[in-house]
GROMACS .gro file of N, CA and C in nm:
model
  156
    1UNK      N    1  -1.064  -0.295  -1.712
    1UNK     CA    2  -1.015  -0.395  -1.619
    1UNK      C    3  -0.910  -0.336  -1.525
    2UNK      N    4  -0.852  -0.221  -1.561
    2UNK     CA    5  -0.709  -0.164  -1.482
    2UNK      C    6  -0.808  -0.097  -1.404
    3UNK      N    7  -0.896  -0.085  -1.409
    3UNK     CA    8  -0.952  -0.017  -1.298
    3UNK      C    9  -0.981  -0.088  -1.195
    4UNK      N   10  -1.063  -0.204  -1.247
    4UNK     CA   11  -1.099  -0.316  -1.112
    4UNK      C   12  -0.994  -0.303  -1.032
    5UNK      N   13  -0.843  -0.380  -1.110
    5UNK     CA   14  -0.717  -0.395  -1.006
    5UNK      C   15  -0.707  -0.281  -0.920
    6UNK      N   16  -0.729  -0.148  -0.967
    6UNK     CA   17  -0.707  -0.042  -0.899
    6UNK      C   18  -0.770  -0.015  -0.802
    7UNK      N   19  -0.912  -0.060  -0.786
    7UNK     CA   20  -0.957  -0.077  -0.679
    7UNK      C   21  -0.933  -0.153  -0.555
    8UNK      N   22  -0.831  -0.277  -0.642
    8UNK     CA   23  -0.811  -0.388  -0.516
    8UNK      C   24  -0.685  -0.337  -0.447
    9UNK      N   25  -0.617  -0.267  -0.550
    9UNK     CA   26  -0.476  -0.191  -0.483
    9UNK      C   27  -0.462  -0.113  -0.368
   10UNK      N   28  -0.618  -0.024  -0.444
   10UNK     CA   29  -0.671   0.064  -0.301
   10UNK      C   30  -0.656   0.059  -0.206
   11UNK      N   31  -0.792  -0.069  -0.193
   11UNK     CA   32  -0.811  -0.157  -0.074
   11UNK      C   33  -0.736  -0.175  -0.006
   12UNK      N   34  -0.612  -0.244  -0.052
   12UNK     CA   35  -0.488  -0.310   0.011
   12UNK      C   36  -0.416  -0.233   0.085
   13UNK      N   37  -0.440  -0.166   0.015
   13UNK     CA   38  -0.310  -0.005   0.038
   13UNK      C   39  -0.371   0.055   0.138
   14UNK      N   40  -0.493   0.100   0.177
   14UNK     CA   41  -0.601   0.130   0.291
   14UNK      C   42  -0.583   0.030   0.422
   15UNK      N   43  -0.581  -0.108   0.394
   15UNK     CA   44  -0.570  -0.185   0.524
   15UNK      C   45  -0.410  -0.230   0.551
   16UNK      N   46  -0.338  -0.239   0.445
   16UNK     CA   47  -0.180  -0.214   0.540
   16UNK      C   48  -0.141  -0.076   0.571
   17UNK      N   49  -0.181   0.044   0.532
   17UNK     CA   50  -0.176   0.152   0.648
   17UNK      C   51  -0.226   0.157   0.737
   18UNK      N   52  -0.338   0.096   0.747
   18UNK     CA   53  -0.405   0.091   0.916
   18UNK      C   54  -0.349   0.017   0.978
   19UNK      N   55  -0.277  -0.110   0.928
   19UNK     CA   56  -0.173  -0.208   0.987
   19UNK      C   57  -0.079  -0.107   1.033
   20UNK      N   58  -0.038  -0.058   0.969
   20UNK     CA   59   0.121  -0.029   0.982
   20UNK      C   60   0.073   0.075   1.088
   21UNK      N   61  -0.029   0.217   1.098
   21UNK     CA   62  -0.025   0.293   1.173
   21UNK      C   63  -0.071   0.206   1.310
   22UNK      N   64  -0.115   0.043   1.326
   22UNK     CA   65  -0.126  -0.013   1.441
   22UNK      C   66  -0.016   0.022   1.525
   23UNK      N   67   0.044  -0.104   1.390
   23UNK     CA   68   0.204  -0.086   1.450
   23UNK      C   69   0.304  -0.026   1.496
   24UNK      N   70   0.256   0.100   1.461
   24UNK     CA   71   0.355   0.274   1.544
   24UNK      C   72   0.310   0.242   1.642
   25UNK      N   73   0.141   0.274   1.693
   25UNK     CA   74   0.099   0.280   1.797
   25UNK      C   75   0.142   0.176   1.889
   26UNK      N   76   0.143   0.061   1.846
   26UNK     CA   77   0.193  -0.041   1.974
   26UNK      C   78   0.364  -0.052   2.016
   27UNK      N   79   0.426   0.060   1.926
   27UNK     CA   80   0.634   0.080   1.963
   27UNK      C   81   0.648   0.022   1.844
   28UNK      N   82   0.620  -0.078   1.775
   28UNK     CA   83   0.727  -0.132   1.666
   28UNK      C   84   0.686  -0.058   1.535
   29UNK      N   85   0.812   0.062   1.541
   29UNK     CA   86   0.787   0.155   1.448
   29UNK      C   87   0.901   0.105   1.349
   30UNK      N   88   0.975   0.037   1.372
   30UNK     CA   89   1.038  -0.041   1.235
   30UNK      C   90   0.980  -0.127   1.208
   31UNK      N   91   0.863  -0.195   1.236
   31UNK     CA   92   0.758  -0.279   1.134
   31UNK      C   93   0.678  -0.149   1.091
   32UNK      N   94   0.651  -0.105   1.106
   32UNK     CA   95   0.523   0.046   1.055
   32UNK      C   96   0.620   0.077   0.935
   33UNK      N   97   0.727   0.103   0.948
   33UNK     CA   98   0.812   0.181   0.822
   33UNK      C   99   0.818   0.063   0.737
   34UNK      N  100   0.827  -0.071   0.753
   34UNK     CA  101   0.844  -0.141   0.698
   34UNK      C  102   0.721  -0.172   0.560
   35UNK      N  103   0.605  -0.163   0.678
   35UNK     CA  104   0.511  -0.178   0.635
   35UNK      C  105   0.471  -0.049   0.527
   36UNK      N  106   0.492   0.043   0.532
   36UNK     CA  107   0.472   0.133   0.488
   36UNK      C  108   0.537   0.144   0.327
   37UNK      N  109   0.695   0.136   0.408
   37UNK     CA  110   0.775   0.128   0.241
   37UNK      C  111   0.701   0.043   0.115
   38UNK      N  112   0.689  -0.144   0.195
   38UNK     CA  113   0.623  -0.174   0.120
   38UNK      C  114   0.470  -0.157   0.027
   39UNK      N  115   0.389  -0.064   0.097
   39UNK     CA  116   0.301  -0.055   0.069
   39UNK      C  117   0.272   0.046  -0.057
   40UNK      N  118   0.411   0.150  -0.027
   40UNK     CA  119   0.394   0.282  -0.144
   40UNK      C  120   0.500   0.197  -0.291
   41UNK      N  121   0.584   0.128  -0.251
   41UNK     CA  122   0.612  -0.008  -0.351
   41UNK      C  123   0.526  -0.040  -0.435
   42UNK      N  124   0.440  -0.103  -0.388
   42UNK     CA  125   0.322  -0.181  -0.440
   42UNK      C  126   0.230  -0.081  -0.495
   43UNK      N  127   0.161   0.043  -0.444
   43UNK     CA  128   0.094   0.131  -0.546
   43UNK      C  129   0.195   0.216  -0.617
   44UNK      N  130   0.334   0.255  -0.652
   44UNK     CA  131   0.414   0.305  -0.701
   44UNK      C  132   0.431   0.184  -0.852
   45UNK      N  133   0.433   0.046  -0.783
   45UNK     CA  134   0.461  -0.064  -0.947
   45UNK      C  135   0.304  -0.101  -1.042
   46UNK      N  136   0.167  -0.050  -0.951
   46UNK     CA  137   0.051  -0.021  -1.017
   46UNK      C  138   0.048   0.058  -1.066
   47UNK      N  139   0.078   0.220  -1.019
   47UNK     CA  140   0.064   0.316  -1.139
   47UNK      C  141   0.175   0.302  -1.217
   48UNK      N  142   0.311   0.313  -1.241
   48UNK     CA  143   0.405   0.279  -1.348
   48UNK      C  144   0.339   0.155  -1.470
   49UNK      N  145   0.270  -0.002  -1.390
   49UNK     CA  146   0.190  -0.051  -1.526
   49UNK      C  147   0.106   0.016  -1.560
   50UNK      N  148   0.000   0.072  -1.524
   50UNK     CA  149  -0.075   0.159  -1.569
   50UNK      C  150  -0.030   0.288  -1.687
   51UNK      N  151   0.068   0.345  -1.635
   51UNK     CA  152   0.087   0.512  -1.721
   51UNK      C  153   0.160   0.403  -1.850
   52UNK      N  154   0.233   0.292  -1.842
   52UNK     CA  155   0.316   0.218  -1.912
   52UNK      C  156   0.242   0.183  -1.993
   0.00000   0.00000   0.00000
């Protein structure tokens, strides 16, 4: 089952970097970082439950 999630994490993690690298591209590079931080957050607290 930790795998399914891991797939959806993926996912997620795949389309808010394309968000966020929008967001450089259009100037608002403090939403991109924003976006970003949060995003390595969110697969950083999946693998910690995981190895946990």
């Amino acid at each position: 089952m930790d795998y399914l999630y891991g797939l959806a994490v993926g996912l997620a993690c795949i389309h808010a970097l394309t968000y966020a690298r929008w967001l450089k591209a259009g100037g608002n590079r403090a939403g991109a970082w924003g976006v970003f931080a949060l995003t390595m957050v969110c697969l950083g607290l999946y693998v910690y439950v995981v190895v946990r």
